[in-house]
CSV table of C-alpha atoms and ligand atoms in Angstrom, one decimal:
chain,number,residue,atom,x,y,z
A,1,MET,CA,41.0,-8.5,5.5
A,2,SER,CA,38.5,-9.6,2.8
A,3,THR,CA,37.6,-7.0,0.2
A,4,LYS,CA,34.8,-8.9,-1.4
A,5,THR,CA,32.1,-6.5,0.0
A,6,ASP,CA,34.1,-3.2,-0.7
A,7,TRP,CA,32.0,-2.6,-3.8
A,8,ILE,CA,28.8,-2.5,-1.6
A,9,THR,CA,30.4,0.1,0.7
A,10,ALA,CA,31.3,2.2,-2.3
A,11,GLU,CA,27.8,1.9,-3.8
A,12,LEU,CA,26.2,2.9,-0.4
A,13,ASP,CA,28.6,5.9,-0.2
A,14,GLY,CA,27.5,6.8,-3.8
A,15,LEU,CA,23.8,6.7,-2.8
A,16,ARG,CA,24.5,9.0,0.2
A,17,GLN,CA,26.3,11.5,-2.0
A,18,GLN,CA,23.4,11.6,-4.6
A,19,GLY,CA,20.7,12.1,-1.9
A,20,LEU,CA,19.3,8.6,-2.8
A,21,TYR,CA,20.2,6.9,0.4
A,22,ASN,CA,17.0,5.7,2.1
A,23,SER,CA,16.9,6.4,5.8
A,24,ILE,CA,14.2,4.3,7.3
A,25,ARG,CA,12.3,5.8,10.3
A,26,THR,CA,10.9,3.6,13.1
A,27,ILE,CA,7.3,3.9,14.2
A,28,ALA,CA,6.2,3.1,17.7
A,29,SER,CA,2.4,3.6,17.5
A,30,PRO,CA,-0.6,2.2,15.6
A,31,GLN,CA,-1.2,3.6,12.1
A,32,GLY,CA,-3.5,6.7,11.9
A,33,ALA,CA,-3.4,10.4,11.2
A,34,TRP,CA,-0.7,10.8,13.9
A,35,LEU,CA,2.3,8.6,14.5
A,36,GLN,CA,5.0,8.2,17.1
A,37,VAL,CA,8.1,8.3,14.8
A,38,ASP,CA,11.7,8.2,16.1
A,39,GLY,CA,10.4,9.5,19.5
A,40,GLN,CA,8.4,12.4,18.0
A,41,ARG,CA,4.6,12.7,17.5
A,42,VAL,CA,4.1,13.6,13.8
A,43,LEU,CA,1.3,14.0,11.3
A,44,ASN,CA,1.3,11.0,9.0
A,45,PHE,CA,1.4,11.9,5.3
A,46,CYS,CA,3.1,8.7,4.2
A,47,SER,CA,1.0,5.6,4.6
A,48,ASN,CA,-1.3,3.8,2.2
A,49,ASN,CA,-3.9,3.5,5.0
A,50,TYR,CA,-6.4,5.3,2.8
A,51,LEU,CA,-9.5,4.5,4.8
A,52,GLY,CA,-8.0,4.4,8.3
A,53,LEU,CA,-8.7,0.7,8.6
A,54,ALA,CA,-5.2,-0.4,9.7
A,55,ASN,CA,-6.1,0.3,13.3
A,56,HIS,CA,-9.9,0.3,13.0
A,57,PRO,CA,-11.7,-1.2,16.1
A,58,HIS,CA,-13.8,-3.5,13.9
A,59,LEU,CA,-10.8,-5.0,12.2
A,60,ARG,CA,-8.8,-5.3,15.5
A,61,ALA,CA,-11.7,-7.2,17.1
A,62,ALA,CA,-12.0,-9.5,14.1
A,63,ALA,CA,-8.3,-10.3,14.1
A,64,ALA,CA,-8.2,-10.8,17.9
A,65,ALA,CA,-11.2,-13.2,17.7
A,66,ALA,CA,-9.4,-15.1,14.9
A,67,VAL,CA,-6.3,-15.5,17.0
A,68,GLU,CA,-8.4,-17.0,19.8
A,69,GLN,CA,-10.1,-19.4,17.4
A,70,TYR,CA,-7.2,-20.3,15.0
A,71,GLY,CA,-4.0,-19.2,16.6
A,72,VAL,CA,-1.3,-17.2,14.8
A,73,GLY,CA,0.3,-19.2,12.0
A,74,PRO,CA,-1.1,-21.1,9.0
A,75,ALA,CA,1.5,-23.9,9.5
A,76,ALA,CA,1.5,-24.9,5.8
A,77,VAL,CA,1.1,-23.9,2.2
A,78,ARG,CA,-2.5,-23.7,1.1
A,79,SER,CA,-2.4,-26.7,-1.2
A,80,ILE,CA,-1.2,-29.0,1.5
A,81,ALA,CA,-2.8,-28.1,4.8
A,82,GLY,CA,-3.0,-24.3,5.0
A,83,THR,CA,-6.4,-23.4,3.5
A,84,LEU,CA,-8.8,-22.3,6.2
A,85,ASP,CA,-12.5,-21.8,5.9
A,86,LEU,CA,-11.7,-18.1,6.4
A,87,HIS,CA,-9.6,-18.1,3.2
A,88,GLY,CA,-12.6,-19.5,1.3
A,89,GLN,CA,-15.0,-17.0,2.8
A,90,LEU,CA,-12.7,-14.1,2.1
A,91,GLU,CA,-12.3,-15.2,-1.5
A,92,ARG,CA,-16.0,-15.5,-2.1
A,93,ARG,CA,-16.6,-12.1,-0.5
A,94,LEU,CA,-13.8,-10.4,-2.5
A,95,ALA,CA,-15.2,-11.9,-5.7
A,96,ALA,CA,-18.7,-10.6,-4.9
A,97,PHE,CA,-17.3,-7.2,-3.9
A,98,LYS,CA,-15.4,-6.9,-7.2
A,99,GLY,CA,-18.3,-8.2,-9.2
A,100,VAL,CA,-16.4,-11.2,-10.6
A,101,GLU,CA,-16.9,-14.9,-10.4
A,102,ALA,CA,-13.8,-16.0,-8.6
A,103,ALA,CA,-10.9,-14.7,-6.5
A,104,LEU,CA,-7.8,-16.1,-4.9
A,105,THR,CA,-5.8,-14.6,-2.1
A,106,PHE,CA,-2.0,-14.4,-1.7
A,107,GLN,CA,0.4,-13.3,1.0
A,108,SER,CA,0.9,-9.9,-0.6
A,109,GLY,CA,0.2,-7.9,-3.7
A,110,PHE,CA,3.8,-8.4,-4.7
A,111,ASN,CA,3.4,-12.1,-4.5
A,112,ALA,CA,0.1,-12.0,-6.4
A,113,ASN,CA,1.9,-10.5,-9.4
A,114,LEU,CA,4.8,-12.9,-9.1
A,115,ALA,CA,2.3,-15.7,-9.0
A,116,THR,CA,0.0,-14.7,-11.8
A,117,ILE,CA,2.2,-13.5,-14.7
A,118,PRO,CA,4.5,-16.5,-14.9
A,119,ALA,CA,1.4,-18.8,-14.7
A,120,LEU,CA,-0.1,-17.2,-17.8
A,121,VAL,CA,2.9,-16.5,-20.1
A,122,GLY,CA,6.2,-18.1,-20.8
A,123,ARG,CA,9.2,-18.3,-23.2
A,124,GLU,CA,7.3,-18.3,-26.5
A,125,ASP,CA,5.1,-15.4,-25.4
A,126,VAL,CA,5.0,-11.6,-25.2
A,127,ILE,CA,4.0,-9.2,-22.4
A,128,PHE,CA,2.9,-5.7,-23.3
A,129,SER,CA,3.6,-3.7,-20.2
A,130,ASP,CA,3.1,0.0,-19.4
A,131,ARG,CA,6.5,1.7,-19.0
A,132,LEU,CA,5.7,2.9,-15.5
A,133,ASN,CA,4.3,-0.4,-14.1
A,134,HIS,CA,5.0,-1.3,-10.5
A,135,ALA,CA,8.2,-3.2,-9.6
A,136,SER,CA,6.2,-6.3,-8.7
A,137,ILE,CA,4.7,-6.4,-12.2
A,138,ILE,CA,8.1,-5.9,-13.7
A,139,ASP,CA,9.6,-8.7,-11.6
A,140,GLY,CA,6.6,-11.0,-12.4
A,141,CYS,CA,7.2,-10.3,-16.1
A,142,ARG,CA,10.9,-11.1,-15.8
A,143,LEU,CA,10.3,-14.3,-13.9
A,144,SER,CA,7.9,-15.5,-16.7
A,145,GLY,CA,10.7,-15.6,-19.3
A,146,ALA,CA,8.3,-14.0,-21.8
A,147,LYS,CA,9.5,-11.2,-24.1
A,148,ILE,CA,8.7,-7.9,-22.4
A,149,VAL,CA,7.6,-5.1,-24.6
A,150,ALA,CA,7.2,-1.8,-22.8
A,151,TYR,CA,4.6,0.6,-24.3
A,152,ASP,CA,4.5,4.4,-23.6
A,153,HIS,CA,2.8,5.3,-20.3
A,154,ASN,CA,-1.0,5.2,-20.6
A,155,SER,CA,-0.8,5.2,-24.5
A,156,SER,CA,-3.3,2.8,-26.1
A,157,ALA,CA,-2.1,4.1,-29.5
A,158,HIS,CA,1.5,3.0,-28.7
A,159,LEU,CA,0.2,-0.2,-27.3
A,160,GLN,CA,-1.6,-1.0,-30.6
A,161,GLN,CA,1.5,-0.1,-32.5
A,162,VAL,CA,3.8,-2.5,-30.5
A,163,ILE,CA,1.3,-5.3,-30.7
A,164,THR,CA,1.1,-4.9,-34.5
A,165,ALA,CA,4.9,-5.0,-34.7
A,166,GLU,CA,5.1,-8.2,-32.5
A,167,ARG,CA,2.4,-9.9,-34.5
A,168,ALA,CA,4.6,-9.5,-37.6
A,169,ALA,CA,7.5,-11.2,-35.7
A,170,GLY,CA,5.1,-13.9,-34.3
A,171,PHE,CA,4.3,-15.1,-30.8
A,172,ARG,CA,2.3,-17.9,-29.2
A,173,ARG,CA,0.3,-16.0,-26.5
A,174,ALA,CA,0.4,-12.5,-25.1
A,175,LEU,CA,-0.7,-10.6,-22.0
A,176,ILE,CA,-1.3,-6.9,-21.6
A,177,VAL,CA,-0.6,-5.6,-18.1
A,178,THR,CA,-1.0,-2.2,-16.5
A,179,ASP,CA,-1.3,-0.6,-13.1
A,180,GLY,CA,-4.8,0.8,-12.5
A,181,VAL,CA,-3.6,3.8,-10.5
A,182,PHE,CA,0.1,4.6,-10.8
A,183,SER,CA,1.5,4.8,-7.3
A,184,MET,CA,4.0,7.6,-7.7
A,185,ASP,CA,2.0,10.0,-9.9
A,186,GLY,CA,-1.5,9.1,-8.9
A,187,ASP,CA,-2.8,9.0,-12.5
A,188,ILE,CA,-5.4,6.5,-13.7
A,189,ALA,CA,-4.8,4.1,-16.6
A,190,PRO,CA,-7.2,4.7,-19.5
A,191,LEU,CA,-8.6,1.2,-19.1
A,192,PRO,CA,-11.5,1.5,-21.6
A,193,GLU,CA,-9.0,2.3,-24.4
A,194,ILE,CA,-6.6,-0.4,-23.3
A,195,LEU,CA,-9.5,-2.9,-23.1
A,196,ALA,CA,-10.6,-1.9,-26.7
A,197,VAL,CA,-7.1,-2.8,-27.9
A,198,ALA,CA,-7.1,-6.1,-25.9
A,199,GLN,CA,-10.5,-7.0,-27.3
A,200,ARG,CA,-9.6,-6.1,-30.9
A,201,GLU,CA,-6.4,-8.2,-30.6
A,202,ASP,CA,-8.1,-11.0,-28.5
A,203,LEU,CA,-5.3,-10.8,-25.8
A,204,LEU,CA,-5.5,-11.3,-22.1
A,205,LEU,CA,-5.8,-8.1,-20.1
A,206,MET,CA,-4.6,-7.8,-16.5
A,207,VAL,CA,-4.8,-4.7,-14.3
A,208,ASP,CA,-3.1,-4.2,-10.9
A,209,ASP,CA,-5.6,-2.3,-8.8
A,210,ALA,CA,-3.5,-1.9,-5.7
A,211,HIS,CA,-4.1,1.8,-5.3
A,212,GLY,CA,-7.7,1.6,-6.7
A,213,GLU,CA,-9.2,-0.8,-4.3
A,214,GLY,CA,-11.0,1.0,-1.5
A,215,VAL,CA,-10.4,4.2,-3.5
A,216,LEU,CA,-12.0,4.1,-7.0
A,217,GLY,CA,-15.4,3.0,-8.0
A,218,ARG,CA,-18.6,2.7,-6.0
A,219,GLY,CA,-17.7,2.3,-2.3
A,220,GLY,CA,-14.1,1.5,-3.3
A,221,ARG,CA,-14.9,-1.4,-5.6
A,222,GLY,CA,-11.9,-0.5,-7.8
A,223,ILE,CA,-10.9,0.6,-11.3
A,224,VAL,CA,-13.1,-1.9,-13.2
A,225,ASP,CA,-16.1,-0.5,-11.3
A,226,HIS,CA,-14.9,3.1,-11.8
A,227,PHE,CA,-15.1,2.6,-15.6
A,228,GLY,CA,-18.1,0.2,-15.6
A,229,LEU,CA,-16.2,-2.6,-17.3
A,230,HIS,CA,-17.5,-5.5,-15.3
A,231,GLY,CA,-16.9,-8.9,-16.9
A,232,GLN,CA,-14.5,-7.6,-19.5
A,233,VAL,CA,-11.1,-7.4,-17.8
A,234,ASP,CA,-9.7,-10.9,-17.5
A,235,ILE,CA,-7.5,-10.5,-14.4
A,236,GLU,CA,-7.6,-8.0,-11.6
A,237,VAL,CA,-4.7,-8.2,-9.2
A,238,GLY,CA,-4.9,-6.3,-6.0
A,239,THR,CA,-3.6,-5.8,-2.5
A,240,LEU,CA,-5.1,-6.1,0.9
A,241,SER,CA,-2.2,-4.1,2.3
A,242,LYS,CA,-3.3,-0.6,1.4
A,243,ALA,CA,-6.9,0.6,1.7
A,244,PHE,CA,-7.9,-2.7,3.3
A,245,GLY,CA,-5.5,-1.9,6.1
A,246,VAL,CA,-4.1,-5.4,6.5
A,247,VAL,CA,-1.6,-7.4,4.5
A,248,GLY,CA,-2.3,-9.7,1.5
A,249,GLY,CA,-2.9,-9.9,-2.2
A,250,VAL,CA,-5.8,-11.0,-4.3
A,251,VAL,CA,-6.3,-12.1,-7.9
A,252,ALA,CA,-9.9,-11.7,-9.1
A,253,GLY,CA,-11.4,-12.6,-12.5
A,254,ARG,CA,-12.4,-15.5,-14.6
A,255,PRO,CA,-12.9,-18.8,-12.7
A,256,VAL,CA,-10.7,-20.8,-15.2
A,257,ILE,CA,-7.8,-18.5,-14.5
A,258,VAL,CA,-8.2,-18.7,-10.7
A,259,GLU,CA,-8.5,-22.5,-11.0
A,260,TRP,CA,-5.2,-22.5,-13.0
A,261,LEU,CA,-3.5,-20.4,-10.4
A,262,ARG,CA,-4.5,-22.8,-7.7
A,263,GLN,CA,-2.8,-25.5,-9.6
A,264,ARG,CA,0.3,-23.7,-10.9
A,265,ALA,CA,1.0,-20.4,-9.2
A,266,ARG,CA,4.3,-20.9,-7.4
A,267,PRO,CA,3.8,-18.5,-4.4
A,268,PHE,CA,0.5,-20.3,-3.8
A,269,LEU,CA,2.1,-23.7,-3.9
A,270,PHE,CA,5.4,-23.0,-2.2
A,271,SER,CA,4.8,-20.2,0.4
A,272,SER,CA,2.6,-20.5,3.4
A,273,ALA,CA,-0.9,-19.0,3.5
A,274,MET,CA,-2.0,-15.6,4.8
A,275,PRO,CA,-2.5,-15.9,8.6
A,276,ALA,CA,-6.0,-16.3,10.0
A,277,PRO,CA,-6.1,-13.0,11.9
A,278,ASP,CA,-5.3,-11.2,8.6
A,279,ALA,CA,-8.0,-13.0,6.7
A,280,ALA,CA,-10.5,-12.2,9.5
A,281,ALA,CA,-9.5,-8.5,9.5
A,282,CYS,CA,-9.9,-8.4,5.7
A,283,LEU,CA,-13.4,-9.8,6.1
A,284,ALA,CA,-14.2,-7.1,8.6
A,285,ALA,CA,-12.9,-4.5,6.2
A,286,LEU,CA,-15.3,-5.8,3.6
A,287,ASP,CA,-18.2,-5.5,6.1
A,288,LEU,CA,-17.4,-1.9,6.5
A,289,LEU,CA,-17.0,-1.2,2.8
A,290,GLU,CA,-20.2,-2.9,1.9
A,291,ALA,CA,-22.2,-1.2,4.7
A,292,SER,CA,-21.4,2.4,3.8
A,293,THR,CA,-19.4,4.6,1.4
A,294,GLU,CA,-18.7,7.0,4.3
A,295,LEU,CA,-15.0,6.3,4.6
A,296,VAL,CA,-14.4,6.4,0.8
A,297,ASP,CA,-16.3,9.7,0.5
A,298,ARG,CA,-14.3,11.2,3.4
A,299,LEU,CA,-11.1,10.1,1.7
A,300,TRP,CA,-12.0,11.9,-1.5
A,301,ASP,CA,-13.2,15.0,0.3
A,302,ASN,CA,-9.9,15.2,2.1
A,303,ALA,CA,-7.9,14.6,-1.0
A,304,ARG,CA,-9.8,17.3,-3.1
A,305,TYR,CA,-9.3,19.8,-0.3
A,306,PHE,CA,-5.6,19.1,0.2
A,307,LYS,CA,-4.7,19.1,-3.4
A,308,ALA,CA,-6.6,22.3,-4.2
A,309,GLU,CA,-5.0,24.1,-1.3
A,310,MET,CA,-1.5,22.9,-2.3
A,311,GLN,CA,-2.1,24.2,-5.8
A,312,ARG,CA,-3.3,27.5,-4.5
A,313,LEU,CA,-0.1,27.8,-2.5
A,314,GLY,CA,1.8,27.4,-5.8
A,315,PHE,CA,3.0,23.8,-5.5
A,316,ASP,CA,3.1,21.5,-8.6
A,317,THR,CA,1.1,18.4,-7.7
A,318,GLY,CA,1.7,16.7,-11.0
A,319,VAL,CA,-0.9,14.7,-12.9
A,320,SER,CA,-2.6,13.0,-10.0
A,321,ALA,CA,-6.3,12.1,-10.3
A,322,THR,CA,-6.5,10.3,-7.0
A,323,PRO,CA,-5.7,10.9,-3.3
A,324,ILE,CA,-2.0,10.3,-4.0
A,325,THR,CA,-0.5,13.8,-4.0
A,326,PRO,CA,3.0,14.2,-5.4
A,327,VAL,CA,4.7,17.5,-4.6
A,328,MET,CA,7.1,17.7,-7.5
A,329,LEU,CA,10.6,19.1,-6.5
A,330,GLY,CA,13.0,17.9,-9.2
A,331,GLU,CA,16.4,17.0,-7.7
A,332,ALA,CA,16.6,14.3,-5.0
A,333,PRO,CA,18.7,16.3,-2.5
A,334,LEU,CA,16.0,19.1,-2.5
A,335,ALA,CA,13.3,16.5,-1.9
A,336,GLN,CA,15.2,15.0,1.0
A,337,GLU,CA,15.8,18.4,2.5
A,338,PHE,CA,12.1,19.2,2.1
A,339,SER,CA,11.2,16.0,3.9
A,340,ARG,CA,13.7,16.7,6.8
A,341,ARG,CA,12.4,20.2,7.3
A,342,LEU,CA,8.8,18.9,7.3
A,343,PHE,CA,9.7,16.3,9.9
A,344,ALA,CA,11.3,19.0,12.1
A,345,ARG,CA,7.9,20.8,11.9
A,346,GLY,CA,6.1,17.6,12.9
A,347,VAL,CA,5.0,16.3,9.5
A,348,PHE,CA,6.1,12.9,8.3
A,349,ALA,CA,6.2,12.9,4.4
A,350,MET,CA,8.9,10.9,2.7
A,351,ALA,CA,11.0,12.0,-0.2
A,352,ILE,CA,11.0,9.7,-3.2
A,353,GLY,CA,13.8,9.6,-5.7
A,354,PHE,CA,15.5,7.3,-8.2
A,355,PRO,CA,14.9,4.4,-8.8
A,356,THR,CA,11.4,4.6,-7.6
A,357,VAL,CA,10.8,7.6,-9.9
A,358,PRO,CA,12.9,8.8,-12.8
A,359,ARG,CA,16.0,10.9,-12.1
A,360,GLY,CA,15.2,14.7,-12.0
A,361,LYS,CA,11.6,13.9,-10.9
A,362,ALA,CA,12.2,13.6,-7.1
A,363,ARG,CA,9.3,14.5,-5.0
A,364,ILE,CA,7.5,14.4,-1.7
A,365,ARG,CA,4.6,12.1,-1.9
A,366,VAL,CA,1.7,13.1,0.4
A,367,MET,CA,-0.8,10.3,1.1
A,368,ILE,CA,-4.1,11.6,2.1
A,369,SER,CA,-6.4,9.4,4.3
A,370,ALA,CA,-9.9,9.3,5.6
A,371,ALA,CA,-8.2,9.2,9.0
A,372,HIS,CA,-7.2,12.9,8.6
A,373,ALA,CA,-9.3,15.5,10.2
A,374,ARG,CA,-9.6,18.9,8.4
A,375,ALA,CA,-7.5,20.4,11.2
A,376,ASP,CA,-4.7,17.8,10.4
A,377,LEU,CA,-4.7,18.8,6.8
A,378,ASP,CA,-4.6,22.5,7.6
A,379,GLN,CA,-1.6,21.9,9.9
A,380,GLY,CA,0.1,19.9,7.1
A,381,LEU,CA,-0.6,22.6,4.6
A,382,ALA,CA,0.9,25.3,6.9
A,383,ALA,CA,4.1,23.2,7.3
A,384,CYS,CA,4.4,22.6,3.5
A,385,ALA,CA,3.9,26.4,2.9
A,386,ALA,CA,6.6,27.3,5.4
A,387,VAL,CA,9.1,24.8,4.1
A,388,GLY,CA,8.2,25.6,0.5
A,389,ARG,CA,9.0,29.3,1.1
A,390,GLU,CA,12.2,28.5,3.1
A,391,LEU,CA,13.5,26.5,0.2
A,392,GLY,CA,12.3,28.8,-2.5
A,393,VAL,CA,9.9,26.3,-4.0
A,394,ILE,CA,7.0,28.7,-3.7
A,395,HIS,CA,6.9,32.4,-3.1
B,1,PLP,C1,1.8,-1.6,-3.3
B,1,PLP,C2,1.7,-2.3,-4.7
B,1,PLP,C3,1.9,-3.7,-4.8
B,1,PLP,C4,2.4,-4.5,-3.6
B,1,PLP,O1,1.4,-4.8,-2.7
B,1,PLP,P1,1.8,-5.5,-1.3
B,1,PLP,O2,0.6,-6.1,-0.8
B,1,PLP,O3,2.3,-4.4,-0.4
B,1,PLP,O4,2.9,-6.5,-1.6
B,1,PLP,C5,1.7,-4.3,-6.0
B,1,PLP,N1,1.3,-3.5,-7.1
B,1,PLP,C6,1.1,-2.2,-7.0
B,1,PLP,C7,0.7,-1.4,-8.2
B,1,PLP,C8,1.3,-1.5,-5.8
B,1,PLP,O5,1.2,-0.2,-5.7
């Protein structure tokens, strides 16, 4: 008997003992306020489907029409034979939506980060990265080979301090990178202050707006619009997999950067394009977002209501300023038990623990959506209250 995978078995056992083993549930229905999960109909408090677009009739129709017109697969990387007219249209429309001159789409937001960061900095360079940045930013930074200097979360003062220290040591180029909205806590990066540092130091600034698109700014135009910083942030990375309801990534910003990515970004050059139905569905999402702010407004109404009611019940919802609603519980086993009991009451809300959040900061993360009716939120609140009392989290 071979023993070369025994260490994996031991690690997996360790995860189970610490309450960190991730049990993945299976969904057998479209995304929406309610899901069929492991054979049970449950209220959906987990997904990033902020605007309810993942199963929206307009997007479904656009994707179905694109299947008829283009088929299902791109059949090539974009630089060889995979760039469709739909990709070009989507990029022009995304750039206009974001108020920038150029945009480039990728297969996912994760890929957009892996593509962009190593194309901009390398071995002789430095990246100044918020300590709580998303895993895909961290991996993009590692892949670049640049020196990574983490600055304290959302602290422009500490950012300035570490830049000054690195200047003394010397570097060729540098990039400042931050999440726009931090996905586990729901707080918003102080972009104007970070931009002021970037401008003072004349460094490239990149923001990952994955949880800001479709959520922040006028009609969901994102964090740059939220702060009115058009034309000043060099690179906006984003995802089409959250509020847009489809799957894909986007880089928007200066035309020269987008042109460079088309020449040098490795996931663009060596991985096949986003499929036509996805691109068509994203275009349909833009139609909806440009036509009306109704969905974004409903998302915020729902989020404000839910968060205020949770706080009134006595829950700690952390520092969120967005529809992301963490319910802070502390230890991972408590968060897992909370999630299991919610599920038994017909509410699907996942426990999140280390390494996604720091040890001792385990939580349930409730994701509010425009797809929720007020009655759905009330039902979810009642379940949270009951489980919270059972487990002694609230009184
Ligand atoms: C979700 C997320 C991504 C990844 O997006 P995908 O399109 O799902 O790959 C990247 N960055 C941040 C900040 C995210 O929250």
